[in-house]
Amino acid sequence: MDNSVTRDTQNLSRQIRFQDSDGKIWFDEQRVLLLQLGALTDFRKEQIETVGLERAKGFFMRLGYSLGKKDAQLALKLAETDDATELLRTGFNLHALKGMVRVEECTLQIDQSDAHFYAEYRLHDSYEAEMFRSELGMQDEPVCWSLVGHASAYTSTLLGREILFKEVNCRGCGDEQCLFVGRPAEEWEDATTYRRYFSSDRIMEELYELQSQISVLRHKIDSESTLGNFRGQSPAYKQVCNLAHKAAPGKVNVLLLGETGVGKELVAKGIHQASERADKAFIAVNCAAIPPDLIESELFGVERGAYTGATQSRPGKFERADGGTIFLDEVIELTPRAQASLLRVLQESEYERVGDSNTRKVDIRVVAATNECLETAVEEGRFRADLFYRLNVYPINIPPLRERREDIPMLIEHFLEKYQAFYSRRVAGLSDMAMRAIMKYEWPGNVRELENIIERGLILTDHDETISAHSLFPTLQMDASQVVSSQGHLIDDDEEDDTDNQNSWIDEALVECGSIEEIENKVIEHALTQANGNVSEAARVLGISRPTLAYRIKKMDQSL
Ligand SMILES: [Zn+2]
């Protein structure tokens, strides 16, 4: 064999010609390059840093694959034999000649007749292992990527069927030696995934795809309806957020309308925070809470001696909020004089402190709010018409809680989180009956009332217990069939419904399922499917606590 190897190598090396005249090197009829290993190492390093180890591996495996194919064509052309074993060994010599590696054949079994192939090669001085050992650092997995690609392509091309080589030991990951094993592709279990390294990698397509996903997400975030602590997900809630976000930039006066406790101040603050004034002051004034004879000095400031008790000069709310936003809740309560001063601020951006003749300038965004009808107040002469028109440029109606019931579970979660932290106590959520009572209640005091009730319920509930309906509505005694009516009274659960029209589906469900438990299971299954298996979400939809639902699911699973 030694003789044939020498002959083979001599034959091959004769094919290398340095063509001094035009600076080209030829290997048979293919132009080749002579380049420094160090430069290739730098290049590989950059590849790994740019696209990551997995992708870099793919690049080099494909480089090896392409070289292997070309070498096989060359070997077939120069061969003085058609013996497959000899031709494969020529491949080893080609490798050595190019300075890539010295291959030692451990096992080589070829039987073309019954398609058997098995090979084991030991590799000495692999240029790739050398790169990692000297420069790139040891890896967790074999690194002779191009050599393994080369072996696969070379053998496949020579034998005319797909042979895949894998490196099972590698000096680049700390093994004694590099060891290659080759088998027909169909004998490797992971051939499909492994083969992927040899087909080109559409990294650009993936990047474009990711880019378009990002732009979709960014758009979604921008238009996401969030207003600070004003929370929800109902269409009514989203409508408010959209309007508020559109109003935020610029200086348009906003009038917030809605029942008491719907969260007007939160919306006002949200508008402020989304505006270019966000880093300036936000000052909230409840006009109904200030005595009428003090309201002017509270809003616009006072000079010393303006009236008895004005012992020193002080700025008012408008002065403090200069550059920012002032929120005037219950604006209908302003005295006629205060209304006139407010109109002047809105029209001319100026005012005077009480008892002062100096005119002051102010740059301010006014957000006003009322839970009474301002138009009626205008008709009754309690509110200036010109001020009403000034304030009513951009009205936003905030719906009462009963018109956005789907937001209730999310709000409960939010308040529970808030007060659990505040009182350093954890509870196991709400009992089913408590949840039912809450979902049925009309909430005249809106979100604020809900918050108060949750806080009270939490205080009355022991650590790790569920909040009961009774602790939420303590003055009420209720049994399982009763709920809190829209007016805050206890009624039987079905009293409120227009039962006649609704019984037909119940009949159907009973016939279909046979028992209340079955019906409940069906409903739970449906809610889970709708929530894509998200238990918390499904619990929210069903109006029961997450632990309760989790328990039910477990029970259902056991009975299967
Ligand atoms: Zn190796």
XYZ file of C-alpha atoms and ligand atoms in Angstrom:
561
model
C 0.000 0.000 0.000
C 2.887 2.328 0.761
C 3.966 2.118 -2.830
C 0.577 2.933 -4.178
C 0.210 5.864 -1.755
C 3.525 7.284 -2.903
C 2.589 6.794 -6.530
C -0.775 8.367 -5.920
C 0.708 11.358 -4.125
C 3.308 11.831 -6.817
C 0.656 11.648 -9.459
C -1.439 14.219 -7.625
C 1.351 16.611 -6.779
C 2.360 16.630 -10.434
C -1.007 18.225 -11.118
C -0.039 21.281 -9.139
C 1.512 23.931 -11.302
C 2.712 27.347 -10.245
C 2.315 29.617 -13.162
C 4.768 32.378 -12.355
C 3.995 34.457 -15.415
C 0.445 35.380 -14.459
C 0.487 34.568 -10.721
C -1.897 31.656 -10.859
C -1.712 28.216 -9.263
C -3.399 25.328 -10.992
C -4.432 21.955 -9.706
C -5.133 20.021 -12.839
C -7.568 22.343 -14.579
C -8.869 24.068 -11.468
C -7.385 27.279 -10.213
C -6.453 27.071 -6.522
C -5.246 29.482 -3.871
C -2.574 29.290 -1.275
C -3.630 31.192 1.803
C -2.485 31.481 5.387
C -4.280 29.523 8.051
C -4.179 32.568 10.330
C -6.278 34.613 7.923
C -8.820 31.814 7.658
C -8.928 31.599 11.455
C -9.684 35.320 11.695
C -12.378 34.913 9.092
C -13.952 32.018 10.976
C -13.848 34.001 14.171
C -15.692 36.852 12.521
C -18.273 34.480 11.102
C -18.959 32.982 14.505
C -19.271 36.408 16.074
C -21.541 37.684 13.325
C -23.953 34.824 12.771
C -23.328 32.580 15.767
C -21.727 29.152 16.078
C -24.547 27.121 14.491
C -24.747 29.238 11.364
C -20.951 29.485 11.033
C -20.833 25.704 11.266
C -23.263 25.502 8.358
C -21.144 27.857 6.246
C -17.989 25.805 6.748
C -19.699 22.465 6.311
C -20.982 23.685 2.959
C -17.528 24.996 2.029
C -16.137 21.537 2.787
C -18.982 19.925 0.870
C -18.222 21.983 -2.209
C -14.471 21.232 -1.975
C -15.204 17.535 -1.473
C -17.293 17.377 -4.621
C -14.587 19.059 -6.703
C -11.900 16.783 -5.268
C -13.975 13.736 -6.090
C -14.346 14.892 -9.689
C -10.608 15.379 -9.865
C -9.907 11.986 -8.323
C -12.234 10.285 -10.793
C -10.526 12.032 -13.664
C -6.965 11.203 -12.632
C -7.692 7.744 -11.358
C -5.853 4.811 -12.834
C -8.338 2.536 -11.125
C -12.065 2.263 -10.594
C -11.675 0.537 -7.265
C -13.748 2.540 -4.789
C -11.432 1.859 -1.870
C -8.441 3.122 -3.847
C -10.349 6.195 -4.960
C -11.343 7.004 -1.385
C -7.742 6.726 -0.291
C -6.809 9.151 -3.063
C -9.069 11.580 -1.217
C -6.945 11.202 1.915
C -3.876 12.009 -0.106
C -5.505 15.047 -1.647
C -6.257 16.314 1.830
C -2.713 15.784 2.983
C -1.368 17.385 -0.144
C -3.425 20.500 0.505
C -2.156 20.583 4.074
C -5.560 20.230 5.649
C -5.256 16.984 7.558
C -3.625 13.578 7.529
C -6.218 10.842 7.441
C -5.619 7.470 9.025
C -8.007 4.797 7.906
C -9.257 2.657 10.841
C -12.135 0.846 9.177
C -13.352 0.985 5.605
C -16.039 -1.452 4.515
C -17.525 -1.013 1.101
C -19.772 -3.448 -0.609
C -21.354 -1.909 -3.669
C -23.419 -5.017 -4.288
C -25.410 -4.918 -1.061
C -25.018 -1.154 -0.551
C -23.079 -1.657 2.643
C -20.788 1.154 3.723
C -19.048 1.834 6.983
C -15.947 3.923 7.605
C -13.957 5.142 10.565
C -11.117 7.601 10.034
C -8.755 9.040 12.559
C -7.631 12.571 11.653
C -4.229 13.896 12.546
C -3.401 17.607 12.653
C -6.770 18.788 11.435
C -6.353 22.431 10.415
C -9.761 23.192 11.887
C -9.080 21.658 15.293
C -5.834 23.621 15.224
C -7.737 26.905 14.709
C -9.824 26.331 17.803
C -7.013 25.033 19.971
C -4.726 27.931 19.116
C -7.045 30.880 18.613
C -10.783 30.385 18.898
C -10.883 28.379 22.118
C -12.172 24.916 22.961
C -15.760 24.113 22.081
C -18.411 21.789 23.486
C -18.891 20.027 20.169
C -16.634 18.817 17.337
C -15.338 21.600 15.114
C -13.877 19.970 12.018
C -16.802 21.265 10.063
C -15.383 21.651 6.567
C -13.532 18.316 6.815
C -16.702 16.485 7.746
C -18.473 18.221 4.867
C -15.637 17.285 2.562
C -15.695 13.628 3.586
C -19.459 13.452 3.058
C -19.400 15.042 -0.380
C -16.275 13.269 -1.582
C -17.554 9.830 -0.645
C -21.093 10.479 -1.893
C -19.815 11.694 -5.249
C -17.460 8.741 -5.702
C -19.968 6.095 -4.692
C -22.948 7.730 -6.330
C -25.097 7.518 -3.199
C -25.491 9.622 -0.132
C -22.956 8.920 2.592
C -22.899 11.172 5.631
C -19.869 11.582 7.846
C -19.997 12.722 11.423
C -17.217 13.683 13.740
C -17.666 11.742 16.991
C -14.478 12.850 18.743
C -12.593 16.068 18.133
C -9.468 17.713 19.431
C -11.314 21.034 19.122
C -13.518 19.990 22.023
C -10.849 18.415 24.136
C -10.726 14.828 22.846
C -7.423 13.055 22.203
C -8.078 12.707 18.515
C -10.532 13.627 15.826
C -12.578 10.624 14.779
C -14.933 10.498 11.773
C -17.616 7.878 11.225
C -19.318 7.501 7.841
C -22.535 5.627 7.036
C -25.196 5.735 4.358
C -27.545 8.640 5.078
C -30.501 6.373 5.740
C -28.619 4.697 8.584
C -28.347 7.946 10.542
C -31.436 8.634 12.603
C -31.020 12.389 12.411
C -30.110 12.473 8.726
C -32.865 14.956 7.890
C -31.786 17.567 10.412
C -28.110 16.904 9.829
C -28.486 17.213 6.070
C -29.831 20.718 6.571
C -26.297 21.952 7.202
C -25.545 21.134 3.593
C -28.364 23.103 2.062
C -27.990 26.837 1.909
C -29.264 28.882 4.751
C -31.764 31.599 3.865
C -30.595 33.958 6.534
C -31.748 37.018 4.588
C -35.280 35.688 4.254
C -35.362 35.054 7.949
C -34.067 38.545 8.661
C -36.694 40.113 6.427
C -39.363 38.023 8.114
C -38.162 39.118 11.557
C -37.996 42.716 10.422
C -41.583 42.665 9.278
C -42.665 41.017 12.530
C -40.918 43.771 14.456
C -42.663 46.485 12.516
C -46.033 44.822 13.149
C -45.259 44.567 16.862
C -44.006 48.121 17.057
C -47.189 49.357 15.441
C -49.179 47.293 17.912
C -47.298 48.742 20.871
C -47.748 52.284 19.603
C -51.471 51.879 19.218
C -51.780 49.805 22.383
C -54.394 51.366 24.569
C -52.668 51.964 27.851
C -53.188 54.964 30.079
C -50.990 54.504 33.079
C -53.118 52.994 35.812
C -56.328 53.241 33.857
C -56.729 49.563 33.062
C -58.868 47.396 30.879
C -59.248 45.503 27.650
C -62.882 46.075 26.745
C -63.807 47.897 23.531
C -65.277 50.751 25.617
C -61.998 51.092 27.473
C -59.974 51.001 24.265
C -62.126 53.712 22.743
C -61.320 56.013 25.682
C -57.611 55.254 25.344
C -57.626 56.000 21.634
C -59.288 59.354 22.161
C -56.969 60.239 25.027
C -53.865 59.305 23.036
C -54.991 61.395 20.096
C -55.561 64.379 22.373
C -52.277 64.023 24.231
C -49.895 65.924 21.927
C -50.574 69.638 21.642
C -52.611 71.769 23.972
C -56.256 71.068 23.199
C -58.465 71.361 26.286
C -60.013 68.050 27.179
C -63.326 67.577 28.964
C -63.735 64.230 30.708
C -67.311 63.128 31.255
C -68.504 60.217 33.312
C -69.937 59.062 36.596
C -68.059 59.445 39.818
C -65.276 56.921 40.321
C -64.802 55.927 36.677
C -61.139 56.960 36.704
C -61.187 60.461 35.265
C -58.051 61.529 37.100
C -56.189 58.487 35.787
C -57.185 59.380 32.249
C -56.150 63.001 32.797
C -52.791 61.838 34.121
C -52.451 59.478 31.165
C -53.008 62.360 28.760
C -50.386 64.385 30.604
C -47.892 61.543 30.561
C -48.365 60.958 26.849
C -47.895 64.649 26.057
C -44.733 66.672 25.536
C -45.420 68.166 28.983
C -44.802 64.839 30.691
C -41.694 66.029 32.528
C -43.535 69.089 33.896
C -46.050 69.242 36.731
C -49.422 67.507 36.768
C -51.689 69.094 39.346
C -55.126 67.750 40.185
C -57.721 69.959 41.848
C -61.086 68.780 43.081
C -63.095 71.967 42.807
C -65.892 70.527 44.941
C -63.531 70.022 47.865
C -62.502 73.662 48.175
C -64.790 76.184 49.946
C -66.224 78.618 47.370
C -64.665 81.704 48.986
C -61.187 80.149 48.808
C -61.337 78.641 45.355
C -59.939 81.662 43.517
C -56.916 82.037 45.760
C -56.335 78.268 45.637
C -56.310 78.294 41.854
C -54.631 81.583 41.080
C -52.677 82.469 44.228
C -52.967 85.366 46.601
C -51.068 88.499 47.591
C -50.417 89.290 51.220
C -53.219 91.275 52.803
C -55.715 90.563 50.031
C -58.154 89.479 52.682
C -58.173 88.736 56.389
C -56.014 85.686 56.941
C -53.878 86.189 53.828
C -50.792 86.740 55.936
C -48.365 86.005 53.166
C -48.256 85.827 49.383
C -48.395 82.390 47.801
C -48.742 80.973 44.327
C -51.861 79.122 43.239
C -52.298 75.789 41.463
C -52.036 77.349 38.004
C -48.720 78.930 38.837
C -47.384 75.653 40.197
C -48.549 73.741 37.138
C -46.957 76.230 34.693
C -45.617 74.348 31.680
C -47.583 71.260 32.659
C -51.173 70.128 33.031
C -53.908 71.092 35.484
C -56.792 68.728 36.092
C -59.950 70.437 37.323
C -62.327 67.804 38.632
C -65.964 68.808 39.331
C -65.345 71.952 37.317
C -69.044 72.738 37.594
C -68.448 73.763 41.223
C -66.365 76.838 40.289
C -67.771 80.143 41.487
C -68.781 82.690 38.825
C -65.626 84.717 39.540
C -63.407 81.632 39.289
C -65.185 80.695 36.055
C -64.361 84.118 34.630
C -60.693 83.796 35.646
C -60.484 80.305 34.134
C -61.980 81.588 30.879
C -59.296 84.283 30.778
C -56.543 81.701 31.261
C -57.983 79.630 28.437
C -58.351 82.587 26.099
C -55.313 84.698 26.885
C -53.072 82.484 28.973
C -52.961 85.097 31.723
C -54.338 85.698 35.214
C -53.740 87.713 38.363
C -53.265 86.546 41.913
C -56.070 87.549 44.237
C -55.307 91.052 45.524
C -52.583 91.620 42.939
C -52.593 93.964 39.952
C -49.672 92.252 38.197
C -50.762 90.170 35.242
C -48.983 86.811 35.060
C -48.518 84.613 32.010
C -48.998 80.883 32.181
C -48.531 78.053 29.700
C -50.858 75.307 30.745
C -52.976 72.427 29.421
C -56.383 72.245 31.087
C -58.176 68.954 31.492
C -61.565 69.470 33.098
C -64.028 66.876 34.340
C -67.562 66.678 35.531
C -70.113 64.017 36.376
C -73.000 66.388 35.913
C -74.352 67.592 32.617
C -72.632 70.911 31.880
C -75.176 71.807 29.199
C -77.959 71.649 31.776
C -75.887 73.790 34.116
C -75.467 76.312 31.292
C -79.232 76.320 30.659
C -79.862 76.841 34.354
C -77.399 79.711 34.429
C -75.006 77.961 36.826
C -72.180 77.695 34.325
C -70.899 80.208 31.770
C -71.782 79.246 28.206
C -68.547 80.695 26.779
C -66.481 78.711 29.281
C -68.454 75.564 28.456
C -67.638 75.938 24.746
C -63.976 76.510 25.567
C -63.826 73.389 27.718
C -65.953 71.226 25.463
C -63.561 71.290 22.488
C -62.569 67.671 22.968
C -64.983 65.737 25.176
C -64.223 62.161 26.194
C -66.951 60.006 27.685
C -65.650 57.487 30.181
C -68.119 54.617 30.471
C -69.291 53.388 33.871
C -67.872 50.093 35.112
C -71.137 48.211 34.488
C -70.712 48.972 30.775
C -67.277 47.399 30.699
C -67.740 44.418 32.975
C -65.171 42.394 31.061
C -62.528 44.659 32.623
C -63.562 43.740 36.165
C -61.406 40.590 36.590
C -58.326 42.460 35.389
C -59.063 45.340 37.760
C -59.579 42.921 40.655
C -56.216 41.353 39.940
C -54.621 44.794 39.853
C -56.166 45.917 43.161
C -55.392 42.594 44.836
C -51.763 42.932 43.830
C -51.683 46.500 45.089
C -53.255 45.813 48.502
C -51.561 42.470 49.079
C -48.268 44.329 48.849
C -49.615 47.161 50.999
C -50.912 44.915 53.785
C -48.150 42.272 53.399
C -50.694 39.522 53.095
C -51.449 36.948 50.410
C -54.901 35.606 49.714
C -55.975 32.810 47.385
C -58.121 35.078 45.213
C -61.902 35.369 45.305
C -64.388 32.628 46.045
C -66.657 31.684 43.154
C -69.627 33.252 44.867
C -67.712 36.443 45.557
C -66.776 36.594 41.885
C -70.364 35.984 40.858
C -71.634 38.698 43.168
C -69.068 41.138 41.822
C -69.886 40.406 38.208
C -73.611 40.951 38.866
C -73.344 44.126 40.932
C -74.112 47.438 39.231
C -71.188 49.418 40.684
C -72.743 52.869 41.155
C -69.405 54.001 42.592
C -67.580 52.463 39.629
C -63.874 51.541 39.729
C -63.297 53.449 42.946
C -66.023 51.448 44.687
C -64.564 48.217 43.340
C -61.163 49.194 44.675
C -62.588 49.994 48.120
C -64.476 46.712 48.257
C -61.452 44.670 47.271
C -59.362 46.428 49.900
C -61.989 45.741 52.535
C -62.334 42.107 51.450
C -58.592 41.643 51.711
C -58.474 43.101 55.223
C -61.254 40.756 56.341
C -59.637 37.657 54.842
C -57.020 35.527 56.570
C -53.692 34.707 54.989
C -53.971 32.170 52.126
C -57.773 32.069 52.375
C -60.133 33.017 49.559
C -62.045 36.264 49.817
C -65.701 35.408 50.441
C -68.740 37.209 49.079
C -69.665 38.093 52.639
C -66.394 39.922 53.238
C -66.955 41.966 50.103
C -70.551 42.828 50.909
C -70.520 42.469 54.742
C -73.983 43.823 55.410
C -75.510 41.167 53.219
C -76.335 37.607 54.193
C -76.430 35.428 51.164
C -76.766 31.820 50.216
C -75.540 30.088 47.098
C -78.568 30.890 44.987
C -78.490 34.593 45.721
C -76.541 37.424 44.196
C -76.245 41.133 44.752
C -78.743 42.952 42.573
C -78.066 46.027 40.518
C -79.325 48.094 43.422
C -77.072 46.429 45.955
C -79.790 44.144 47.401
C -79.784 40.399 47.634
C -81.966 38.628 45.158
C -82.305 35.092 43.873
C -79.847 34.428 41.121
C -82.416 33.975 38.349
C -84.631 36.871 39.391
C -82.836 39.342 37.207
C -82.843 37.327 34.040
C -85.477 37.295 31.440
C -85.740 33.576 32.070
C -88.455 32.606 29.617
C -86.389 33.322 26.538
C -83.279 31.776 27.924
C -84.465 28.348 28.970
C -84.295 26.635 25.606
C -80.483 26.366 25.539
C -80.534 25.063 29.090
C -82.912 22.298 28.020
C -80.597 21.484 25.136
C -77.561 21.413 27.378
C -79.285 19.121 29.865
C -80.290 16.663 27.184
C -76.796 16.792 25.721
C -74.814 16.473 28.932
C -77.169 14.866 31.406
C -75.798 16.463 34.562
C -74.825 19.846 35.870
C -71.308 18.587 36.358
C -71.055 17.571 32.718
C -72.362 20.960 31.638
C -69.800 22.671 33.805
C -67.036 20.480 32.418
C -68.102 21.351 28.900
C -68.089 25.054 29.716
C -64.649 24.778 31.315
C -63.281 22.912 28.317
C -64.682 25.537 26.012
C -63.225 28.398 28.043
C -59.823 26.681 28.087
C -59.847 26.199 24.335
C -60.859 29.823 23.815
C -58.008 30.909 26.104
C -55.504 28.684 24.272
C -54.985 26.630 27.390
C -54.147 29.650 29.559
C -55.705 28.744 32.911
C -55.646 32.267 34.378
C -57.344 33.670 31.309
C -59.974 30.930 31.301
C -60.623 31.511 35.018
C -61.160 35.171 34.305
C -63.668 34.410 31.572
C -65.500 31.912 33.785
C -65.557 34.341 36.686
C -63.898 31.934 39.106
C -60.512 32.024 40.776
C -57.498 30.405 39.165
C -56.938 27.884 42.009
C -60.584 26.824 41.769
C -60.304 26.277 38.041
C -56.984 24.443 38.398
C -58.626 22.155 40.946
C -61.567 21.509 38.633
C -59.271 20.674 35.716
C -57.342 18.250 37.887
C -60.585 16.604 38.932
C -61.745 16.364 35.314
C -58.442 14.806 34.291
C -58.692 12.216 37.058
C -62.190 11.183 36.112
C -61.148 10.553 32.502
Zn -11.823 17.558 14.870
